[in-house]
PDB file of C-alpha atoms in Angstrom:
ATOM      1  CA  MET A   1       3.174 -24.947 -10.856  1.00 40.00           C
ATOM      2  CA  THR A   2       5.151 -28.191 -10.490  1.00 44.00           C
ATOM      3  CA  ILE A   3       8.244 -28.416  -8.286  1.00 46.00           C
ATOM      4  CA  HIS A   4      10.449 -31.420  -8.939  1.00 45.00           C
ATOM      5  CA  PRO A   5       9.919 -33.929  -6.075  1.00 44.00           C
ATOM      6  CA  GLU A   6      13.582 -34.895  -5.920  1.00 41.00           C
ATOM      7  CA  LEU A   7      14.434 -31.309  -4.964  1.00 42.00           C
ATOM      8  CA  ILE A   8      11.815 -30.520  -2.374  1.00 40.00           C
ATOM      9  CA  ALA A   9       8.903 -32.091  -0.534  1.00 43.00           C
ATOM     10  CA  LYS A  10       6.003 -29.673  -0.787  1.00 48.00           C
ATOM     11  CA  VAL A  11       4.347 -29.133   2.576  1.00 46.00           C
ATOM     12  CA  GLU A  12       0.782 -27.879   2.631  1.00 56.00           C
ATOM     13  CA  VAL A  13       0.257 -25.120   5.181  1.00 65.00           C
ATOM     14  CA  ALA A  14      -3.141 -23.749   6.141  1.00 72.00           C
ATOM     15  CA  THR A  15      -3.414 -20.114   5.104  1.00 82.00           C
ATOM     16  CA  ALA A  16      -4.817 -17.599   7.586  1.00 95.00           C
ATOM     17  CA  ARG A  17      -8.142 -16.022   6.702  1.00 97.00           C
ATOM     18  CA  TYR A  18      -8.329 -12.235   6.524  1.00 98.00           C
ATOM     19  CA  PRO A  19     -11.926 -10.977   6.678  1.00 98.00           C
ATOM     20  CA  SER A  20     -10.798  -7.460   5.741  1.00 98.00           C
ATOM     21  CA  LEU A  21      -9.713  -8.727   2.304  1.00 98.00           C
ATOM     22  CA  VAL A  22     -13.108 -10.146   1.316  1.00 98.00           C
ATOM     23  CA  GLY A  23     -14.462  -8.231  -1.664  1.00 98.00           C
ATOM     24  CA  LYS A  24     -11.338  -6.090  -2.052  1.00 98.00           C
ATOM     25  CA  SER A  25     -10.013  -5.398  -5.561  1.00 98.00           C
ATOM     26  CA  VAL A  26      -6.421  -6.539  -6.061  1.00 98.00           C
ATOM     27  CA  LEU A  27      -4.015  -5.891  -8.934  1.00 99.00           C
ATOM     28  CA  ILE A  28      -0.993  -8.172  -9.391  1.00 99.00           C
ATOM     29  CA  THR A  29       1.675  -7.669 -12.042  1.00 98.00           C
ATOM     30  CA  GLY A  30       3.393 -10.701 -13.514  1.00 98.00           C
ATOM     31  CA  GLY A  31       0.589 -12.892 -12.222  1.00 98.00           C
ATOM     32  CA  GLY A  32       0.743 -15.788 -14.654  1.00 97.00           C
ATOM     33  CA  SER A  33       3.621 -17.834 -13.259  1.00 96.00           C
ATOM     34  CA  GLY A  34       6.008 -18.267 -10.348  1.00 95.00           C
ATOM     35  CA  ILE A  35       5.444 -16.083  -7.291  1.00 97.00           C
ATOM     36  CA  GLY A  36       2.860 -14.045  -9.171  1.00 98.00           C
ATOM     37  CA  ALA A  37       0.736 -17.094  -9.921  1.00 98.00           C
ATOM     38  CA  SER A  38       0.708 -17.999  -6.233  1.00 97.00           C
ATOM     39  CA  LEU A  39      -0.236 -14.437  -5.325  1.00 98.00           C
ATOM     40  CA  VAL A  40      -3.212 -14.575  -7.666  1.00 98.00           C
ATOM     41  CA  GLU A  41      -4.404 -17.883  -6.247  1.00 98.00           C
ATOM     42  CA  HIS A  42      -3.996 -16.789  -2.629  1.00 98.00           C
ATOM     43  CA  PHE A  43      -5.815 -13.461  -3.051  1.00 98.00           C
ATOM     44  CA  VAL A  44      -8.652 -15.098  -4.976  1.00 98.00           C
ATOM     45  CA  GLY A  45      -8.834 -17.638  -2.160  1.00 98.00           C
ATOM     46  CA  GLN A  46      -9.399 -14.791   0.297  1.00 98.00           C
ATOM     47  CA  GLY A  47     -12.499 -13.681  -1.590  1.00 98.00           C
ATOM     48  CA  CYS A  48     -10.804 -10.818  -3.438  1.00 98.00           C
ATOM     49  CA  LYS A  49     -11.637  -9.553  -6.909  1.00 98.00           C
ATOM     50  CA  VAL A  50      -8.287 -10.117  -8.608  1.00 98.00           C
ATOM     51  CA  GLY A  51      -6.933  -8.719 -11.842  1.00 98.00           C
ATOM     52  CA  PHE A  52      -3.467  -9.563 -13.054  1.00 98.00           C
ATOM     53  CA  ILE A  53      -1.183  -8.486 -15.866  1.00 98.00           C
ATOM     54  CA  GLU A  54       0.945 -10.994 -17.754  1.00 98.00           C
ATOM     55  CA  LEU A  55       3.276 -10.742 -20.737  1.00 98.00           C
ATOM     56  CA  ASN A  56       2.338 -14.139 -22.194  1.00 98.00           C
ATOM     57  CA  GLY A  57      -1.320 -14.478 -23.144  1.00 98.00           C
ATOM     58  CA  ALA A  58      -1.324 -18.281 -23.219  1.00 98.00           C
ATOM     59  CA  VAL A  59       0.235 -18.432 -19.753  1.00 98.00           C
ATOM     60  CA  ALA A  60      -2.301 -15.923 -18.431  1.00 98.00           C
ATOM     61  CA  ALA A  61      -5.274 -17.825 -19.818  1.00 98.00           C
ATOM     62  CA  ALA A  62      -4.019 -21.158 -18.485  1.00 98.00           C
ATOM     63  CA  HIS A  63      -3.474 -19.767 -15.010  1.00 98.00           C
ATOM     64  CA  ALA A  64      -6.864 -18.035 -14.888  1.00 98.00           C
ATOM     65  CA  GLU A  65      -8.475 -21.361 -15.776  1.00 98.00           C
ATOM     66  CA  ALA A  66      -6.408 -23.237 -13.175  1.00 98.00           C
ATOM     67  CA  VAL A  67      -7.347 -20.769 -10.425  1.00 98.00           C
ATOM     68  CA  GLU A  68     -11.014 -21.049 -11.336  1.00 98.00           C
ATOM     69  CA  LYS A  69     -10.808 -24.835 -11.036  1.00 97.00           C
ATOM     70  CA  THR A  70      -9.121 -24.574  -7.653  1.00 95.00           C
ATOM     71  CA  THR A  71     -11.140 -21.771  -6.083  1.00 96.00           C
ATOM     72  CA  GLY A  72     -14.361 -21.552  -8.082  1.00 97.00           C
ATOM     73  CA  THR A  73     -13.561 -17.942  -9.020  1.00 98.00           C
ATOM     74  CA  ARG A  74     -11.877 -16.833 -12.236  1.00 98.00           C
ATOM     75  CA  PRO A  75      -9.478 -13.897 -11.960  1.00 98.00           C
ATOM     76  CA  TYR A  76      -9.409 -11.233 -14.652  1.00 98.00           C
ATOM     77  CA  TYR A  77      -6.270 -10.628 -16.663  1.00 98.00           C
ATOM     78  CA  GLU A  78      -4.789  -8.367 -19.292  1.00 98.00           C
ATOM     79  CA  VAL A  79      -1.824  -9.088 -21.551  1.00 98.00           C
ATOM     80  CA  ALA A  80       0.753  -6.293 -21.607  1.00 98.00           C
ATOM     81  CA  ASP A  81       4.484  -5.628 -21.709  1.00 98.00           C
ATOM     82  CA  LEU A  82       5.145  -3.661 -18.522  1.00 98.00           C
ATOM     83  CA  ARG A  83       8.149  -2.001 -20.115  1.00 98.00           C
ATOM     84  CA  ASP A  84       5.581  -0.105 -22.213  1.00 98.00           C
ATOM     85  CA  ILE A  85       4.079   2.323 -19.702  1.00 98.00           C
ATOM     86  CA  ASP A  86       1.158   3.270 -21.960  1.00 98.00           C
ATOM     87  CA  ALA A  87       0.278  -0.424 -22.293  1.00 98.00           C
ATOM     88  CA  LEU A  88       0.577  -0.817 -18.524  1.00 98.00           C
ATOM     89  CA  ARG A  89      -1.775   2.101 -17.904  1.00 98.00           C
ATOM     90  CA  THR A  90      -4.286   0.766 -20.415  1.00 98.00           C
ATOM     91  CA  ALA A  91      -4.222  -2.692 -18.821  1.00 98.00           C
ATOM     92  CA  ILE A  92      -4.803  -1.223 -15.363  1.00 98.00           C
ATOM     93  CA  THR A  93      -7.738   0.856 -16.598  1.00 98.00           C
ATOM     94  CA  ARG A  94      -9.350  -2.155 -18.277  1.00 98.00           C
ATOM     95  CA  LEU A  95      -8.965  -4.309 -15.199  1.00 98.00           C
ATOM     96  CA  ALA A  96     -10.315  -1.598 -12.902  1.00 98.00           C
ATOM     97  CA  ASP A  97     -13.401  -1.363 -15.112  1.00 98.00           C
ATOM     98  CA  ARG A  98     -14.139  -4.990 -14.146  1.00 98.00           C
ATOM     99  CA  THR A  99     -12.995  -5.090 -10.520  1.00 98.00           C
ATOM    100  CA  GLY A 100     -13.598  -1.530  -9.412  1.00 97.00           C
ATOM    101  CA  PRO A 101     -10.849   0.759  -8.033  1.00 97.00           C
ATOM    102  CA  PHE A 102      -7.978  -1.244  -6.624  1.00 98.00           C
ATOM    103  CA  HIS A 103      -7.563  -1.501  -2.871  1.00 98.00           C
ATOM    104  CA  VAL A 104      -4.336  -3.512  -3.200  1.00 98.00           C
ATOM    105  CA  LEU A 105      -1.472  -3.419  -5.687  1.00 99.00           C
ATOM    106  CA  VAL A 106       1.246  -6.065  -5.685  1.00 99.00           C
ATOM    107  CA  ASN A 107       4.144  -4.989  -7.901  1.00 98.00           C
ATOM    108  CA  ASN A 108       5.476  -8.476  -8.503  1.00 98.00           C
ATOM    109  CA  ALA A 109       6.757  -8.612 -12.101  1.00 98.00           C
ATOM    110  CA  GLY A 110      10.503  -8.852 -12.662  1.00 97.00           C
ATOM    111  CA  ASN A 111      13.252 -10.896 -14.243  1.00 95.00           C
ATOM    112  CA  ASP A 112      16.683 -11.790 -12.855  1.00 92.00           C
ATOM    113  CA  ASP A 113      18.462 -12.954 -16.001  1.00 90.00           C
ATOM    114  CA  ARG A 114      22.240 -12.774 -15.768  1.00 91.00           C
ATOM    115  CA  MET A 115      24.952 -11.367 -18.015  1.00 93.00           C
ATOM    116  CA  PRO A 116      28.733 -10.914 -17.648  1.00 93.00           C
ATOM    117  CA  ILE A 117      29.539  -7.344 -16.662  1.00 94.00           C
ATOM    118  CA  GLU A 118      31.693  -6.861 -19.774  1.00 95.00           C
ATOM    119  CA  ASP A 119      28.702  -7.576 -22.026  1.00 95.00           C
ATOM    120  CA  VAL A 120      26.278  -5.084 -20.460  1.00 95.00           C
ATOM    121  CA  THR A 121      25.398  -2.256 -22.850  1.00 97.00           C
ATOM    122  CA  PRO A 122      23.614   1.003 -22.006  1.00 98.00           C
ATOM    123  CA  GLN A 123      20.573  -0.304 -23.878  1.00 98.00           C
ATOM    124  CA  TYR A 124      20.515  -3.546 -21.890  1.00 97.00           C
ATOM    125  CA  TRP A 125      20.997  -1.652 -18.611  1.00 97.00           C
ATOM    126  CA  ASP A 126      18.002   0.584 -19.376  1.00 98.00           C
ATOM    127  CA  GLU A 127      15.892  -2.403 -20.427  1.00 98.00           C
ATOM    128  CA  ARG A 128      16.657  -4.176 -17.142  1.00 97.00           C
ATOM    129  CA  GLN A 129      15.627  -1.117 -15.128  1.00 98.00           C
ATOM    130  CA  ALA A 130      12.406  -0.946 -17.130  1.00 98.00           C
ATOM    131  CA  THR A 131      11.819  -4.644 -16.451  1.00 98.00           C
ATOM    132  CA  ASN A 132      12.563  -4.611 -12.729  1.00 98.00           C
ATOM    133  CA  LEU A 133      11.901  -1.117 -11.374  1.00 98.00           C
ATOM    134  CA  ARG A 134      10.251   1.514 -13.545  1.00 98.00           C
ATOM    135  CA  HIS A 135       6.864  -0.176 -13.944  1.00 98.00           C
ATOM    136  CA  GLN A 136       6.498  -0.478 -10.157  1.00 98.00           C
ATOM    137  CA  PHE A 137       6.390   3.286  -9.803  1.00 98.00           C
ATOM    138  CA  PHE A 138       4.034   3.854 -12.722  1.00 98.00           C
ATOM    139  CA  ALA A 139       1.667   1.092 -11.623  1.00 98.00           C
ATOM    140  CA  ALA A 140       1.481   2.748  -8.213  1.00 98.00           C
ATOM    141  CA  GLN A 141       0.927   6.129  -9.829  1.00 98.00           C
ATOM    142  CA  ALA A 142      -1.929   4.704 -11.904  1.00 98.00           C
ATOM    143  CA  VAL A 143      -3.842   3.157  -8.985  1.00 98.00           C
ATOM    144  CA  LEU A 144      -3.371   5.972  -6.469  1.00 98.00           C
ATOM    145  CA  PRO A 145      -6.402   8.118  -7.411  1.00 98.00           C
ATOM    146  CA  GLY A 146      -8.844   5.204  -7.235  1.00 97.00           C
ATOM    147  CA  MET A 147      -7.223   3.814  -4.117  1.00 98.00           C
ATOM    148  CA  ALA A 148      -7.447   7.158  -2.329  1.00 98.00           C
ATOM    149  CA  ALA A 149     -11.071   7.652  -3.442  1.00 97.00           C
ATOM    150  CA  ALA A 150     -11.889   4.202  -2.017  1.00 96.00           C
ATOM    151  CA  GLY A 151     -10.604   5.328   1.383  1.00 97.00           C
ATOM    152  CA  GLY A 152      -7.085   3.921   1.230  1.00 98.00           C
ATOM    153  CA  GLY A 153      -5.273   0.720   0.474  1.00 98.00           C
ATOM    154  CA  ALA A 154      -1.975  -1.114   0.333  1.00 98.00           C
ATOM    155  CA  ILE A 155       0.862  -1.245  -2.162  1.00 99.00           C
ATOM    156  CA  ILE A 156       3.357  -4.096  -1.948  1.00 99.00           C
ATOM    157  CA  ASN A 157       6.565  -3.907  -3.982  1.00 98.00           C
ATOM    158  CA  MET A 158       8.629  -7.009  -4.679  1.00 98.00           C
ATOM    159  CA  GLY A 159      12.312  -6.586  -3.912  1.00 98.00           C
ATOM    160  CA  SER A 160      15.029  -9.190  -3.401  1.00 97.00           C
ATOM    161  CA  ILE A 161      17.802 -10.077  -0.975  1.00 96.00           C
ATOM    162  CA  SER A 162      20.198 -10.375  -3.937  1.00 95.00           C
ATOM    163  CA  TRP A 163      21.476  -6.825  -3.497  1.00 96.00           C
ATOM    164  CA  MET A 164      21.906  -7.327   0.243  1.00 95.00           C
ATOM    165  CA  LYS A 165      24.154 -10.295  -0.530  1.00 93.00           C
ATOM    166  CA  GLY A 166      26.014  -8.445  -3.268  1.00 93.00           C
ATOM    167  CA  ALA A 167      25.135 -11.173  -5.743  1.00 91.00           C
ATOM    168  CA  ALA A 168      27.444 -11.289  -8.765  1.00 90.00           C
ATOM    169  CA  GLY A 169      26.474 -11.602 -12.413  1.00 91.00           C
ATOM    170  CA  LEU A 170      23.337  -9.471 -12.250  1.00 93.00           C
ATOM    171  CA  ILE A 171      24.397  -6.020 -11.074  1.00 96.00           C
ATOM    172  CA  PHE A 172      21.667  -4.408 -13.188  1.00 96.00           C
ATOM    173  CA  TYR A 173      19.102  -6.498 -11.283  1.00 97.00           C
ATOM    174  CA  THR A 174      20.545  -5.862  -7.816  1.00 97.00           C
ATOM    175  CA  THR A 175      20.681  -2.131  -8.579  1.00 98.00           C
ATOM    176  CA  ALA A 176      16.985  -2.129  -9.482  1.00 98.00           C
ATOM    177  CA  LYS A 177      15.985  -4.221  -6.480  1.00 98.00           C
ATOM    178  CA  SER A 178      17.922  -2.075  -4.034  1.00 98.00           C
ATOM    179  CA  ALA A 179      16.059   0.924  -5.464  1.00 98.00           C
ATOM    180  CA  VAL A 180      12.749  -0.781  -4.683  1.00 98.00           C
ATOM    181  CA  MET A 181      13.476  -0.375  -0.982  1.00 98.00           C
ATOM    182  CA  GLY A 182      14.183   3.353  -1.343  1.00 98.00           C
ATOM    183  CA  MET A 183      11.151   3.906  -3.552  1.00 98.00           C
ATOM    184  CA  THR A 184       8.984   2.068  -1.037  1.00 98.00           C
ATOM    185  CA  LYS A 185      10.034   4.300   1.852  1.00 98.00           C
ATOM    186  CA  SER A 186       9.589   7.543  -0.093  1.00 98.00           C
ATOM    187  CA  LEU A 187       6.265   6.497  -1.566  1.00 98.00           C
ATOM    188  CA  ALA A 188       4.992   5.505   1.882  1.00 98.00           C
ATOM    189  CA  ARG A 189       5.799   9.001   3.135  1.00 98.00           C
ATOM    190  CA  GLU A 190       4.097  10.677   0.179  1.00 98.00           C
ATOM    191  CA  VAL A 191       0.820   8.753   0.251  1.00 98.00           C
ATOM    192  CA  GLY A 192       0.381   8.101   3.963  1.00 98.00           C
ATOM    193  CA  GLU A 193      -2.023  11.010   4.385  1.00 98.00           C
ATOM    194  CA  ARG A 194      -4.282   9.293   1.836  1.00 98.00           C
ATOM    195  CA  ASN A 195      -4.444   6.238   4.105  1.00 98.00           C
ATOM    196  CA  ILE A 196      -2.339   4.207   1.682  1.00 98.00           C
ATOM    197  CA  ARG A 197       0.351   1.932   3.079  1.00 98.00           C
ATOM    198  CA  VAL A 198       3.446   0.957   1.073  1.00 99.00           C
ATOM    199  CA  ASN A 199       5.725  -1.926   1.977  1.00 99.00           C
ATOM    200  CA  SER A 200       8.078  -4.263   0.159  1.00 98.00           C
ATOM    201  CA  ILE A 201       8.990  -7.927   0.372  1.00 98.00           C
ATOM    202  CA  ALA A 202      12.555  -9.117  -0.194  1.00 98.00           C
ATOM    203  CA  PRO A 203      12.476 -12.845  -0.961  1.00 97.00           C
ATOM    204  CA  GLY A 204      15.404 -15.197  -0.883  1.00 95.00           C
ATOM    205  CA  TRP A 205      15.818 -17.933  -3.477  1.00 91.00           C
ATOM    206  CA  VAL A 206      12.274 -19.097  -4.175  1.00 93.00           C
ATOM    207  CA  LEU A 207      11.909 -22.390  -6.004  1.00 90.00           C
ATOM    208  CA  THR A 208       9.615 -21.546  -8.864  1.00 84.00           C
ATOM    209  CA  GLU A 209       9.606 -23.904 -11.850  1.00 71.00           C
ATOM    210  CA  ARG A 210      11.751 -21.397 -13.773  1.00 59.00           C
ATOM    211  CA  GLN A 211      14.348 -21.282 -11.016  1.00 57.00           C
ATOM    212  CA  VAL A 212      14.483 -25.066 -10.783  1.00 56.00           C
ATOM    213  CA  VAL A 213      15.041 -25.480 -14.519  1.00 54.00           C
ATOM    214  CA  ARG A 214      17.672 -22.748 -14.615  1.00 51.00           C
ATOM    215  CA  ALA A 215      19.452 -24.065 -11.558  1.00 52.00           C
ATOM    216  CA  LYS A 216      19.755 -27.490 -13.139  1.00 53.00           C
ATOM    217  CA  ALA A 217      21.199 -25.948 -16.289  1.00 48.00           C
ATOM    218  CA  ILE A 218      23.452 -23.273 -14.785  1.00 52.00           C
ATOM    219  CA  TYR A 219      24.110 -23.850 -11.108  1.00 56.00           C
ATOM    220  CA  GLN A 220      24.568 -27.611 -11.454  1.00 53.00           C
ATOM    221  CA  GLY A 221      22.938 -28.744  -8.251  1.00 63.00           C
ATOM    222  CA  LYS A 222      23.737 -25.886  -5.867  1.00 72.00           C
ATOM    223  CA  PHE A 223      20.379 -26.212  -4.102  1.00 75.00           C
ATOM    224  CA  ARG A 224      21.973 -27.976  -1.138  1.00 79.00           C
ATOM    225  CA  GLU A 225      24.755 -25.379  -0.857  1.00 82.00           C
ATOM    226  CA  TYR A 226      22.237 -22.528  -0.792  1.00 82.00           C
ATOM    227  CA  LEU A 227      20.061 -24.350   1.713  1.00 87.00           C
ATOM    228  CA  GLU A 228      23.040 -24.635   4.045  1.00 89.00           C
ATOM    229  CA  SER A 229      23.243 -20.826   4.125  1.00 91.00           C
ATOM    230  CA  GLN A 230      19.700 -20.624   5.520  1.00 94.00           C
ATOM    231  CA  CYS A 231      18.900 -20.870   9.226  1.00 95.00           C
ATOM    232  CA  LEU A 232      15.789 -22.853   8.331  1.00 95.00           C
ATOM    233  CA  LYS A 233      16.659 -25.901   6.249  1.00 92.00           C
ATOM    234  CA  GLU A 234      13.718 -25.872   3.872  1.00 92.00           C
ATOM    235  CA  HIS A 235      13.508 -24.341   0.418  1.00 90.00           C
ATOM    236  CA  LEU A 236      11.252 -21.334  -0.040  1.00 93.00           C
ATOM    237  CA  LEU A 237       8.181 -21.800  -2.225  1.00 95.00           C
ATOM    238  CA  PRO A 238       5.929 -19.153  -3.840  1.00 96.00           C
ATOM    239  CA  PRO A 239       3.192 -19.572  -1.184  1.00 97.00           C
ATOM    240  CA  ASP A 240       5.704 -18.488   1.478  1.00 97.00           C
ATOM    241  CA  ILE A 241       5.891 -15.103  -0.245  1.00 98.00           C
ATOM    242  CA  ALA A 242       2.157 -14.941  -0.964  1.00 98.00           C
ATOM    243  CA  ARG A 243       1.297 -15.396   2.722  1.00 98.00           C
ATOM    244  CA  MET A 244       3.414 -12.384   3.666  1.00 98.00           C
ATOM    245  CA  ALA A 245       1.696 -10.355   0.955  1.00 98.00           C
ATOM    246  CA  LEU A 246      -1.722 -11.300   2.333  1.00 98.00           C
ATOM    247  CA  PHE A 247      -0.770  -9.987   5.771  1.00 98.00           C
ATOM    248  CA  LEU A 248       0.591  -6.728   4.346  1.00 98.00           C
ATOM    249  CA  ALA A 249      -2.567  -6.214   2.294  1.00 98.00           C
ATOM    250  CA  ALA A 250      -4.981  -6.927   5.152  1.00 98.00           C
ATOM    251  CA  ASP A 251      -6.082  -4.579   7.915  1.00 98.00           C
ATOM    252  CA  ASP A 252      -4.068  -6.724  10.354  1.00 98.00           C
ATOM    253  CA  SER A 253      -1.065  -4.635   9.241  1.00 98.00           C
ATOM    254  CA  ARG A 254      -2.978  -1.352   9.264  1.00 98.00           C
ATOM    255  CA  LEU A 255      -0.175   0.706  10.842  1.00 98.00           C
ATOM    256  CA  VAL A 256       2.696  -0.980   9.026  1.00 98.00           C
ATOM    257  CA  THR A 257       4.196   1.097   6.211  1.00 98.00           C
ATOM    258  CA  GLY A 258       7.534   2.058   4.691  1.00 98.00           C
ATOM    259  CA  GLN A 259       9.048  -1.282   5.645  1.00 98.00           C
ATOM    260  CA  THR A 260      10.851  -4.107   3.841  1.00 98.00           C
ATOM    261  CA  PHE A 261      10.137  -7.654   5.009  1.00 98.00           C
ATOM    262  CA  ILE A 262      12.795 -10.263   4.338  1.00 98.00           C
ATOM    263  CA  VAL A 263      11.456 -13.751   3.620  1.00 97.00           C
ATOM    264  CA  ASP A 264      14.545 -15.879   2.998  1.00 94.00           C
ATOM    265  CA  GLY A 265      14.674 -18.690   5.545  1.00 95.00           C
ATOM    266  CA  GLY A 266      17.305 -16.808   7.490  1.00 95.00           C
ATOM    267  CA  VAL A 267      20.093 -16.044   4.997  1.00 93.00           C
ATOM    268  CA  ILE A 268      20.417 -12.304   5.726  1.00 82.00           C
TER     269      ILE A 268
END
């Protein structure tokens, strides 16, 4: 992923090593680009067997090749539309056949497109919930038996601070992302006796390539204004979210569950 140099100076930070992740099977949804692409690279870099699901086959193939060049290990992937739960289940089964039962699930996939409130139809509302919420539950449901049989594991759901800020223009998205926090807490309670931990991450504005392009077209240079709202005056990048996910997946967080971790540079 390329971040425009005039917007941010990319700082390389050494990633902690987690011995407990070596050899673990990890499933990541939406793993071909943005935060998901960084998640795939970081988990592969920890010695994990990674499978990811991506909507765009060309994007998935390109990222798998890029990760192999960087790490020496090629992640597995399946192409599926996560709004189609049968397709999601099939993709998970196929990936598990290659990696073994999943020890870690990162429910990353989502989309924060905007629409004026007057233009939202019931069909669009339902489609946005399917895009940003529903598949998280059914992915978790699909991996639970194998995860429990393997002795436990970790589920990490991707939320957002957008609902905490009451962001306008995407109420269907903020509704779904606020529900992620509730789902996380209830799921943690239900599966704790199976030694499965469930947490969520609520990122701030992360500068993926998609966000940079859209911000130039729509927000007309509001990067500096947003940065001023942060306590830490540096834009978030996908690796900042991936590093939190690594910690939540590793045994270092073995008694951490039912929690939401805000990674936003200090906006909320």
